[in-house]
Amino acid sequence: MHHSEHAEKMAIEPLYAVVLLTGWILYLAAVFVSSKKHRPWPVYRSFLWSAGILCIMLALIGPLANLAHSNFIAHMAGHLLLGMLAPLLLVLAAPITLLLRTLSVPSARRLARLLKSRILFYLTHPITAAVLNIGGLWVLYTTDLYVYMHQNQLIATVVHLHIFLAGYLFTAALIYLDPMPHPFSFVYRSVVWILALAGHGILSKYIYANPPNGVSRAEAEAGGMLMYYGGDAIELLIIVILCAQWYKVTRPRIVA
Amino acid sequence: MAIANGGQIDHTTAKNRVVYSSFNLWSGFLFGIGLVAFIDEAVFHQLLHWHHFYDKSTTDIGLVSDGLFHAFSWFATVASLFMYANLRRRKGLWPKRWLGGAFLGAGAFQLYDGLIHHKLMKLHQIRYDVDILIYDLIWNITAVILIAIGVFLLLRTRKTSKKIKAER
């Protein structure tokens, strides 16, 4: 039993590596093609994309990921990387804009139509994204899901995928860098953001006081504090970006 | 009353101050809340260790209200500074009114913390194992003084703004 678990784990890490490296190479290839066709794509965005991919790798492959199976503090560090920092870095790299620039005109039109679809409107709605993101975390840490994810590789993979995708969706629904067909006002997004932030803070304190099943009190306290203060740091970045975008949009314009 | 600017009367600023009057108030108010929340967390929670963000694991409402307030104050600090920059950019900054808002926000937050968090929900006290009355009195009286200064400044700017409107 223990042996096969180990074997499963060994099988998944190369898969993660292949997917992530593919994502990295595809972006760089798109940068190359697009910069040839149009004006050059900003270099810092390629760095942001690379840093985002690196954060996911740190969370899923190697020593930190291994330690996360038995240590809640390492698990929480991985969660911050996978669910908050990586999504922020990747959103800032504006992958959809790059994709629209790179694709042929008919394909780009099809993609734009998809982005405008009803289903994507509901999915990228700030409230949906917040519920998927913060709600998912509540389910993970207040039910036995956290125990199951350490017993079954498939559940672990689905949880990791959800944490990352929900984190990305939520970040993209708050700070608009890629085209957003149905934008929401800054005030609307700010209110949702404050509520979600509160949900994150409350959960981290809840974990501090009520350790998830299978986690010792000392680890839950340290992990809860890491979630609280680490969350604060990344949330501060997002608040500054959101406010800076407002500052840019609301600039006084000279009326001719 | 127009604002003197190097011997000349700057009517733009005087007018803009009135136009952005409530914007000045809100920017200051949000900054006041953020500042006091920051001082509370940094000084009392982390430097003095008098009380912590979580002293009583049973009060669910207290937990929720604390979380909301932390999120709000975190956001308010950043947003208020961008609003301040926006006021300057639009030549509509009114320091006296902004400061009035800041005093009002700071006092209102401290009074909320002192009455609702400390007393009504009993989420945490200012300090433990001492006679708490004197701490509570200083805490809440300071809050009332801050509010009074804020209201005083805001009423003065309101008078000025009425005068400017009447002049035009």
CSV table of C-alpha atoms in Angstrom, one decimal:
chain,number,residue,atom,x,y,z
A,1,MET,CA,0.0,0.0,0.0
A,2,HIS,CA,2.6,2.5,1.1
A,3,HIS,CA,4.8,1.4,-1.8
A,4,SER,CA,2.2,2.0,-4.5
A,5,GLU,CA,1.4,5.4,-3.0
A,6,HIS,CA,5.0,6.3,-3.4
A,7,ALA,CA,5.0,5.0,-7.0
A,8,GLU,CA,1.8,7.0,-7.8
A,9,LYS,CA,3.5,10.1,-6.4
A,10,MET,CA,6.6,9.5,-8.5
A,11,ALA,CA,4.4,9.2,-11.6
A,12,ILE,CA,2.6,12.5,-11.0
A,13,GLU,CA,5.7,14.7,-10.6
A,14,PRO,CA,7.1,14.3,-14.2
A,15,LEU,CA,3.5,14.9,-15.4
A,16,TYR,CA,3.4,18.2,-13.5
A,17,ALA,CA,6.8,19.1,-14.9
A,18,VAL,CA,5.8,18.4,-18.5
A,19,VAL,CA,2.6,20.4,-18.2
A,20,LEU,CA,4.4,23.4,-16.6
A,21,LEU,CA,7.3,23.4,-19.0
A,22,THR,CA,4.9,23.2,-21.9
A,23,GLY,CA,3.0,26.2,-20.5
A,24,TRP,CA,6.3,28.1,-20.1
A,25,ILE,CA,7.6,27.3,-23.6
A,26,LEU,CA,4.2,28.0,-25.3
A,27,TYR,CA,4.2,31.5,-23.8
A,28,LEU,CA,7.8,32.2,-24.9
A,29,ALA,CA,7.0,30.9,-28.4
A,30,ALA,CA,3.9,33.1,-28.6
A,31,VAL,CA,6.1,36.1,-27.5
A,32,PHE,CA,8.5,35.3,-30.3
A,33,VAL,CA,5.9,35.0,-33.0
A,34,SER,CA,3.9,38.0,-31.8
A,35,SER,CA,6.9,40.2,-31.4
A,36,LYS,CA,7.9,39.4,-35.0
A,37,LYS,CA,4.4,40.2,-36.3
A,38,HIS,CA,3.6,43.2,-34.2
A,39,ARG,CA,5.5,45.6,-31.9
A,40,PRO,CA,7.6,43.8,-29.4
A,41,TRP,CA,5.9,42.2,-26.4
A,42,PRO,CA,7.2,43.8,-23.1
A,43,VAL,CA,10.1,41.7,-21.7
A,44,TYR,CA,9.0,42.1,-18.1
A,45,ARG,CA,5.9,40.1,-18.9
A,46,SER,CA,7.9,37.1,-19.9
A,47,PHE,CA,9.7,37.4,-16.6
A,48,LEU,CA,6.4,37.5,-14.7
A,49,TRP,CA,5.2,34.4,-16.6
A,50,SER,CA,8.4,32.6,-15.8
A,51,ALA,CA,8.3,33.5,-12.1
A,52,GLY,CA,4.6,32.4,-12.0
A,53,ILE,CA,5.5,29.0,-13.5
A,54,LEU,CA,8.4,28.7,-11.0
A,55,CYS,CA,6.1,29.3,-8.1
A,56,ILE,CA,3.8,26.5,-9.2
A,57,MET,CA,6.8,24.2,-9.7
A,58,LEU,CA,8.0,25.0,-6.1
A,59,ALA,CA,4.6,24.2,-4.8
A,60,LEU,CA,4.1,20.9,-6.7
A,61,ILE,CA,7.5,19.4,-7.3
A,62,GLY,CA,10.5,18.9,-5.1
A,63,PRO,CA,11.4,19.3,-1.4
A,64,LEU,CA,8.6,21.7,-0.4
A,65,ALA,CA,6.0,19.6,-2.1
A,66,ASN,CA,7.3,16.5,-0.4
A,67,LEU,CA,7.4,18.1,3.0
A,68,ALA,CA,3.8,19.4,2.5
A,69,HIS,CA,2.6,15.8,2.7
A,70,SER,CA,3.5,15.6,6.4
A,71,ASN,CA,4.0,19.2,7.5
A,72,PHE,CA,1.1,21.7,7.6
A,73,ILE,CA,3.4,24.8,7.5
A,74,ALA,CA,5.0,23.6,4.3
A,75,HIS,CA,1.5,22.8,3.0
A,76,MET,CA,0.5,26.4,3.7
A,77,ALA,CA,3.6,27.8,2.1
A,78,GLY,CA,2.8,25.8,-1.0
A,79,HIS,CA,-0.8,27.0,-0.9
A,80,LEU,CA,0.4,30.7,-0.8
A,81,LEU,CA,2.6,30.0,-3.8
A,82,LEU,CA,0.1,28.0,-5.8
A,83,GLY,CA,-3.2,29.8,-5.0
A,84,MET,CA,-2.1,33.4,-4.6
A,85,LEU,CA,1.4,34.4,-5.8
A,86,ALA,CA,1.5,32.3,-9.0
A,87,PRO,CA,-1.9,33.4,-10.1
A,88,LEU,CA,-1.0,37.0,-9.5
A,89,LEU,CA,2.2,36.7,-11.5
A,90,LEU,CA,0.6,34.9,-14.4
A,91,VAL,CA,-2.4,37.3,-14.6
A,92,LEU,CA,0.2,40.2,-14.7
A,93,ALA,CA,1.8,38.5,-17.7
A,94,ALA,CA,-1.5,39.0,-19.7
A,95,PRO,CA,-1.6,35.6,-21.4
A,96,ILE,CA,-5.0,36.1,-23.1
A,97,THR,CA,-3.8,39.4,-24.7
A,98,LEU,CA,-0.7,37.7,-25.9
A,99,LEU,CA,-2.8,34.8,-27.3
A,100,LEU,CA,-5.1,37.2,-29.1
A,101,ARG,CA,-2.1,38.9,-30.7
A,102,THR,CA,-0.5,35.7,-31.8
A,103,LEU,CA,-3.5,33.8,-33.3
A,104,SER,CA,-4.6,34.3,-36.8
A,105,VAL,CA,-7.5,36.7,-37.2
A,106,PRO,CA,-10.2,34.1,-37.6
A,107,SER,CA,-9.0,32.1,-34.6
A,108,ALA,CA,-8.6,35.2,-32.5
A,109,ARG,CA,-12.2,36.1,-33.4
A,110,ARG,CA,-13.4,32.7,-32.3
A,111,LEU,CA,-11.5,33.1,-29.0
A,112,ALA,CA,-13.0,36.6,-28.5
A,113,ARG,CA,-16.5,35.1,-29.1
A,114,LEU,CA,-15.7,32.5,-26.4
A,115,LEU,CA,-14.6,35.1,-24.0
A,116,LYS,CA,-17.8,37.0,-24.5
A,117,SER,CA,-19.9,33.9,-23.9
A,118,ARG,CA,-22.6,33.7,-21.2
A,119,ILE,CA,-20.9,30.9,-19.4
A,120,LEU,CA,-17.6,32.8,-19.1
A,121,PHE,CA,-19.5,35.9,-17.9
A,122,TYR,CA,-20.9,33.9,-15.0
A,123,LEU,CA,-17.6,32.2,-14.4
A,124,THR,CA,-15.5,35.4,-14.3
A,125,HIS,CA,-18.2,37.2,-12.3
A,126,PRO,CA,-16.3,38.6,-9.2
A,127,ILE,CA,-18.8,36.8,-6.8
A,128,THR,CA,-18.5,33.4,-8.5
A,129,ALA,CA,-14.8,33.7,-8.6
A,130,ALA,CA,-14.7,34.7,-4.9
A,131,VAL,CA,-17.0,31.8,-3.8
A,132,LEU,CA,-15.0,29.3,-5.9
A,133,ASN,CA,-11.7,30.5,-4.4
A,134,ILE,CA,-12.5,31.2,-0.7
A,135,GLY,CA,-15.3,28.7,-0.5
A,136,GLY,CA,-13.0,26.0,-1.8
A,137,LEU,CA,-10.5,26.7,0.9
A,138,TRP,CA,-13.2,26.5,3.6
A,139,VAL,CA,-14.3,23.1,2.2
A,140,LEU,CA,-10.7,21.9,2.2
A,141,TYR,CA,-9.8,22.9,5.7
A,142,THR,CA,-13.1,22.3,7.6
A,143,THR,CA,-14.0,18.9,6.2
A,144,ASP,CA,-12.0,15.6,5.9
A,145,LEU,CA,-11.0,16.6,2.4
A,146,TYR,CA,-7.6,17.6,3.7
A,147,VAL,CA,-7.1,14.1,5.1
A,148,TYR,CA,-8.2,12.5,1.9
A,149,MET,CA,-5.9,14.5,-0.3
A,150,HIS,CA,-3.0,13.0,1.5
A,151,GLN,CA,-4.2,9.5,1.0
A,152,ASN,CA,-5.2,9.7,-2.7
A,153,GLN,CA,-3.1,11.2,-5.5
A,154,LEU,CA,-6.1,11.8,-7.7
A,155,ILE,CA,-7.9,13.9,-5.0
A,156,ALA,CA,-4.6,15.7,-4.3
A,157,THR,CA,-4.2,16.6,-8.0
A,158,VAL,CA,-7.8,17.8,-8.3
A,159,VAL,CA,-7.4,19.9,-5.1
A,160,HIS,CA,-4.2,21.5,-6.4
A,161,LEU,CA,-5.8,22.1,-9.8
A,162,HIS,CA,-8.8,23.8,-8.1
A,163,ILE,CA,-6.6,25.9,-5.8
A,164,PHE,CA,-4.6,27.2,-8.8
A,165,LEU,CA,-7.5,27.7,-11.2
A,166,ALA,CA,-9.8,29.4,-8.6
A,167,GLY,CA,-6.9,31.6,-7.6
A,168,TYR,CA,-6.2,32.6,-11.2
A,169,LEU,CA,-9.9,33.2,-11.9
A,170,PHE,CA,-10.3,35.3,-8.8
A,171,THR,CA,-7.2,37.4,-9.5
A,172,ALA,CA,-8.2,37.9,-13.1
A,173,ALA,CA,-11.8,38.9,-12.1
A,174,LEU,CA,-10.4,41.6,-9.8
A,175,ILE,CA,-7.6,43.3,-11.7
A,176,TYR,CA,-8.2,43.6,-15.4
A,177,LEU,CA,-5.0,43.2,-17.5
A,178,ASP,CA,-6.5,41.0,-20.2
A,179,PRO,CA,-9.6,42.2,-22.1
A,180,MET,CA,-12.7,41.7,-20.0
A,181,PRO,CA,-15.9,41.7,-22.1
A,182,HIS,CA,-18.2,42.4,-19.1
A,183,PRO,CA,-16.3,44.7,-16.7
A,184,PHE,CA,-17.5,45.5,-13.2
A,185,SER,CA,-16.9,48.9,-11.6
A,186,PHE,CA,-14.0,49.5,-9.2
A,187,VAL,CA,-16.4,49.9,-6.3
A,188,TYR,CA,-18.1,46.6,-7.1
A,189,ARG,CA,-14.9,44.7,-7.3
A,190,SER,CA,-13.5,46.4,-4.2
A,191,VAL,CA,-16.5,45.4,-2.1
A,192,VAL,CA,-16.3,41.8,-3.3
A,193,TRP,CA,-12.6,41.9,-2.7
A,194,ILE,CA,-12.9,43.2,0.9
A,195,LEU,CA,-15.5,40.4,1.7
A,196,ALA,CA,-13.2,37.7,0.2
A,197,LEU,CA,-10.2,39.1,2.0
A,198,ALA,CA,-12.2,38.9,5.2
A,199,GLY,CA,-13.2,35.3,4.4
A,200,HIS,CA,-9.5,34.4,4.0
A,201,GLY,CA,-8.5,36.1,7.2
A,202,ILE,CA,-11.3,34.5,9.2
A,203,LEU,CA,-10.5,31.1,7.8
A,204,SER,CA,-6.8,31.5,8.8
A,205,LYS,CA,-7.8,32.4,12.4
A,206,TYR,CA,-10.3,29.5,12.4
A,207,ILE,CA,-7.5,27.1,11.4
A,208,TYR,CA,-5.4,28.6,14.2
A,209,ALA,CA,-8.1,27.8,16.8
A,210,ASN,CA,-9.5,24.6,15.2
A,211,PRO,CA,-6.7,22.5,13.6
A,212,PRO,CA,-7.9,20.5,10.6
A,213,ASN,CA,-8.1,16.8,11.1
A,214,GLY,CA,-4.7,15.2,11.1
A,215,VAL,CA,-2.9,18.5,11.9
A,216,SER,CA,-1.3,19.1,15.4
A,217,ARG,CA,-2.2,22.2,17.3
A,218,ALA,CA,1.3,23.7,17.0
A,219,GLU,CA,1.4,23.2,13.2
A,220,ALA,CA,-2.1,24.6,12.8
A,221,GLU,CA,-1.1,27.7,14.8
A,222,ALA,CA,2.0,28.3,12.7
A,223,GLY,CA,0.2,27.4,9.5
A,224,GLY,CA,-2.7,29.7,10.3
A,225,MET,CA,-0.3,32.6,11.1
A,226,LEU,CA,1.5,32.0,7.8
A,227,MET,CA,-1.8,32.0,5.9
A,228,TYR,CA,-2.8,35.2,7.7
A,229,TYR,CA,0.3,37.3,7.3
A,230,GLY,CA,1.5,35.8,4.0
A,231,GLY,CA,-2.0,36.4,2.6
A,232,ASP,CA,-1.9,40.0,3.8
A,233,ALA,CA,1.3,40.6,2.0
A,234,ILE,CA,0.0,39.3,-1.4
A,235,GLU,CA,-3.4,40.9,-0.9
A,236,LEU,CA,-1.6,44.2,-0.3
A,237,LEU,CA,0.0,43.9,-3.7
A,238,ILE,CA,-3.3,43.2,-5.4
A,239,ILE,CA,-4.9,46.2,-3.6
A,240,VAL,CA,-2.1,48.5,-4.7
A,241,ILE,CA,-2.5,47.3,-8.3
A,242,LEU,CA,-6.3,47.6,-8.2
A,243,CYS,CA,-6.0,51.2,-6.8
A,244,ALA,CA,-3.3,52.1,-9.3
A,245,GLN,CA,-5.6,51.0,-12.1
A,246,TRP,CA,-8.3,53.2,-10.7
A,247,TYR,CA,-5.9,56.1,-10.4
A,248,LYS,CA,-4.9,55.7,-14.1
A,249,VAL,CA,-8.5,55.4,-15.3
A,250,THR,CA,-9.8,58.4,-13.3
A,251,ARG,CA,-7.0,60.7,-14.5
A,252,PRO,CA,-8.2,64.2,-15.6
A,253,ARG,CA,-8.4,64.5,-19.3
A,254,ILE,CA,-8.2,67.8,-21.2
A,255,VAL,CA,-11.4,68.5,-23.0
A,256,ALA,CA,-10.7,69.9,-26.4
B,1,MET,CA,-12.7,83.0,0.8
B,2,ALA,CA,-10.3,82.4,-2.0
B,3,ILE,CA,-6.8,80.8,-1.5
B,4,ALA,CA,-3.8,83.1,-1.9
B,5,ASN,CA,-1.2,81.8,-4.2
B,6,GLY,CA,2.0,83.8,-4.4
B,7,GLY,CA,0.2,87.2,-4.4
B,8,GLN,CA,-2.4,86.0,-6.8
B,9,ILE,CA,-5.8,84.7,-5.9
B,10,ASP,CA,-6.1,81.1,-7.1
B,11,HIS,CA,-9.8,80.7,-7.8
B,12,THR,CA,-9.3,77.2,-9.3
B,13,THR,CA,-8.2,75.6,-6.1
B,14,ALA,CA,-10.9,77.3,-4.1
B,15,LYS,CA,-13.5,76.1,-6.5
B,16,ASN,CA,-12.0,72.6,-6.8
B,17,ARG,CA,-12.0,72.2,-3.0
B,18,VAL,CA,-15.7,72.7,-2.9
B,19,VAL,CA,-16.2,70.4,-5.9
B,20,TYR,CA,-14.2,67.7,-4.2
B,21,SER,CA,-15.4,68.4,-0.7
B,22,SER,CA,-16.8,65.0,0.1
B,23,PHE,CA,-14.0,63.3,-1.7
B,24,ASN,CA,-11.6,65.0,0.7
B,25,LEU,CA,-13.7,63.9,3.7
B,26,TRP,CA,-13.8,60.3,2.6
B,27,SER,CA,-10.1,60.0,1.7
B,28,GLY,CA,-9.2,61.3,5.1
B,29,PHE,CA,-11.9,59.2,6.9
B,30,LEU,CA,-10.5,56.0,5.2
B,31,PHE,CA,-7.0,56.9,6.0
B,32,GLY,CA,-7.9,57.5,9.7
B,33,ILE,CA,-9.4,54.1,10.0
B,34,GLY,CA,-6.4,52.4,8.4
B,35,LEU,CA,-3.9,54.4,10.5
B,36,VAL,CA,-5.6,53.5,13.8
B,37,ALA,CA,-6.1,49.8,12.8
B,38,PHE,CA,-2.4,49.7,11.9
B,39,ILE,CA,-1.3,51.3,15.2
B,40,ASP,CA,-3.5,48.9,17.1
B,41,GLU,CA,-2.1,45.8,15.3
B,42,ALA,CA,1.6,46.9,15.3
B,43,VAL,CA,1.8,48.4,18.8
B,44,PHE,CA,-0.7,46.5,20.9
B,45,HIS,CA,-0.6,43.1,19.2
B,46,GLN,CA,2.9,42.8,18.0
B,47,LEU,CA,5.2,45.1,20.1
B,48,LEU,CA,3.5,45.1,23.5
B,49,HIS,CA,1.7,41.8,23.2
B,50,TRP,CA,-1.1,43.3,25.4
B,51,HIS,CA,-3.8,41.5,23.3
B,52,HIS,CA,-3.9,39.4,20.1
B,53,PHE,CA,-6.0,39.1,17.1
B,54,TYR,CA,-7.7,36.1,18.6
B,55,ASP,CA,-8.2,35.9,22.3
B,56,LYS,CA,-11.5,34.0,22.5
B,57,SER,CA,-12.1,31.2,20.1
B,58,THR,CA,-15.8,30.9,20.9
B,59,THR,CA,-17.2,34.2,19.8
B,60,ASP,CA,-18.0,33.5,16.1
B,61,ILE,CA,-19.5,36.9,15.5
B,62,GLY,CA,-16.4,38.6,17.0
B,63,LEU,CA,-14.2,36.6,14.6
B,64,VAL,CA,-16.2,37.6,11.6
B,65,SER,CA,-16.4,41.3,12.5
B,66,ASP,CA,-12.6,41.3,13.2
B,67,GLY,CA,-11.9,39.7,9.8
B,68,LEU,CA,-14.1,42.2,8.0
B,69,PHE,CA,-12.6,45.1,9.8
B,70,HIS,CA,-9.1,44.0,9.1
B,71,ALA,CA,-9.9,43.5,5.4
B,72,PHE,CA,-11.6,46.9,5.3
B,73,SER,CA,-8.8,48.8,7.0
B,74,TRP,CA,-6.1,47.1,4.9
B,75,PHE,CA,-8.0,48.2,1.8
B,76,ALA,CA,-8.9,51.7,3.2
B,77,THR,CA,-5.2,52.6,3.8
B,78,VAL,CA,-4.1,52.0,0.3
B,79,ALA,CA,-7.3,53.4,-1.4
B,80,SER,CA,-7.2,56.6,0.7
B,81,LEU,CA,-3.7,57.4,-0.4
B,82,PHE,CA,-4.5,56.9,-4.0
B,83,MET,CA,-7.6,59.2,-3.5
B,84,TYR,CA,-5.2,61.7,-1.8
B,85,ALA,CA,-2.9,61.6,-4.9
B,86,ASN,CA,-6.0,62.0,-7.1
B,87,LEU,CA,-7.1,65.1,-5.1
B,88,ARG,CA,-3.6,66.7,-5.5
B,89,ARG,CA,-3.6,65.9,-9.2
B,90,ARG,CA,-6.9,67.6,-9.7
B,91,LYS,CA,-5.8,70.5,-7.5
B,92,GLY,CA,-8.7,69.8,-5.2
B,93,LEU,CA,-6.9,68.8,-2.0
B,94,TRP,CA,-8.3,70.6,1.1
B,95,PRO,CA,-5.9,69.7,3.9
B,96,LYS,CA,-8.1,71.0,6.7
B,97,ARG,CA,-11.1,69.0,5.5
B,98,TRP,CA,-9.0,65.9,4.8
B,99,LEU,CA,-7.5,66.1,8.3
B,100,GLY,CA,-11.0,66.5,9.7
B,101,GLY,CA,-12.0,63.3,8.0
B,102,ALA,CA,-8.9,61.5,9.2
B,103,PHE,CA,-9.6,62.5,12.8
B,104,LEU,CA,-13.2,61.4,12.5
B,105,GLY,CA,-12.3,58.0,11.0
B,106,ALA,CA,-9.6,57.4,13.5
B,107,GLY,CA,-11.9,58.3,16.4
B,108,ALA,CA,-14.8,56.3,15.1
B,109,PHE,CA,-12.7,53.2,14.6
B,110,GLN,CA,-11.2,53.5,18.1
B,111,LEU,CA,-14.6,54.0,19.7
B,112,TYR,CA,-16.0,51.0,17.7
B,113,ASP,CA,-13.1,48.9,18.8
B,114,GLY,CA,-13.3,50.1,22.4
B,115,LEU,CA,-17.1,49.7,22.8
B,116,ILE,CA,-18.2,46.9,20.4
B,117,HIS,CA,-15.1,44.7,20.3
B,118,HIS,CA,-13.8,45.1,23.9
B,119,LYS,CA,-17.1,45.5,25.8
B,120,LEU,CA,-20.1,44.2,23.8
B,121,MET,CA,-18.5,41.2,22.2
B,122,LYS,CA,-15.8,40.8,24.7
B,123,LEU,CA,-13.5,39.7,21.8
B,124,HIS,CA,-10.4,40.9,23.6
B,125,GLN,CA,-9.5,43.4,26.3
B,126,ILE,CA,-6.8,46.1,26.0
B,127,ARG,CA,-4.7,44.4,28.7
B,128,TYR,CA,-5.1,41.4,31.0
B,129,ASP,CA,-4.4,40.9,34.7
B,130,VAL,CA,-4.7,44.6,35.6
B,131,ASP,CA,-7.5,46.9,36.6
B,132,ILE,CA,-9.0,47.4,33.1
B,133,LEU,CA,-11.2,50.5,34.0
B,134,ILE,CA,-8.4,53.1,33.6
B,135,TYR,CA,-7.3,51.6,30.3
B,136,ASP,CA,-10.9,51.5,29.0
B,137,LEU,CA,-11.4,55.1,30.0
B,138,ILE,CA,-8.2,56.4,28.4
B,139,TRP,CA,-9.0,54.4,25.2
B,140,ASN,CA,-12.5,55.6,24.8
B,141,ILE,CA,-12.0,59.2,25.9
B,142,THR,CA,-9.1,59.5,23.4
B,143,ALA,CA,-11.6,58.2,20.8
B,144,VAL,CA,-14.2,60.8,21.7
B,145,ILE,CA,-11.5,63.6,21.6
B,146,LEU,CA,-10.4,62.5,18.2
B,147,ILE,CA,-14.0,62.5,16.9
B,148,ALA,CA,-14.5,66.0,18.5
B,149,ILE,CA,-11.5,67.4,16.7
B,150,GLY,CA,-12.7,65.8,13.4
B,151,VAL,CA,-16.2,67.3,13.7
B,152,PHE,CA,-14.8,70.7,14.6
B,153,LEU,CA,-12.5,70.8,11.6
B,154,LEU,CA,-15.3,69.5,9.3
B,155,LEU,CA,-17.7,72.1,10.5
B,156,ARG,CA,-15.2,74.9,9.9
B,157,THR,CA,-14.5,73.7,6.3
B,158,ARG,CA,-18.3,73.4,5.8
B,159,LYS,CA,-18.6,77.1,6.7
B,160,THR,CA,-15.9,78.1,4.3
B,161,SER,CA,-17.4,76.0,1.5
B,162,LYS,CA,-20.8,77.7,2.0
B,163,LYS,CA,-19.1,81.1,1.8
B,164,ILE,CA,-17.3,80.2,-1.4
B,165,LYS,CA,-20.5,79.0,-2.9
B,166,ALA,CA,-22.3,82.2,-1.9
B,167,GLU,CA,-19.5,84.3,-3.5
B,168,ARG,CA,-19.9,82.7,-6.9
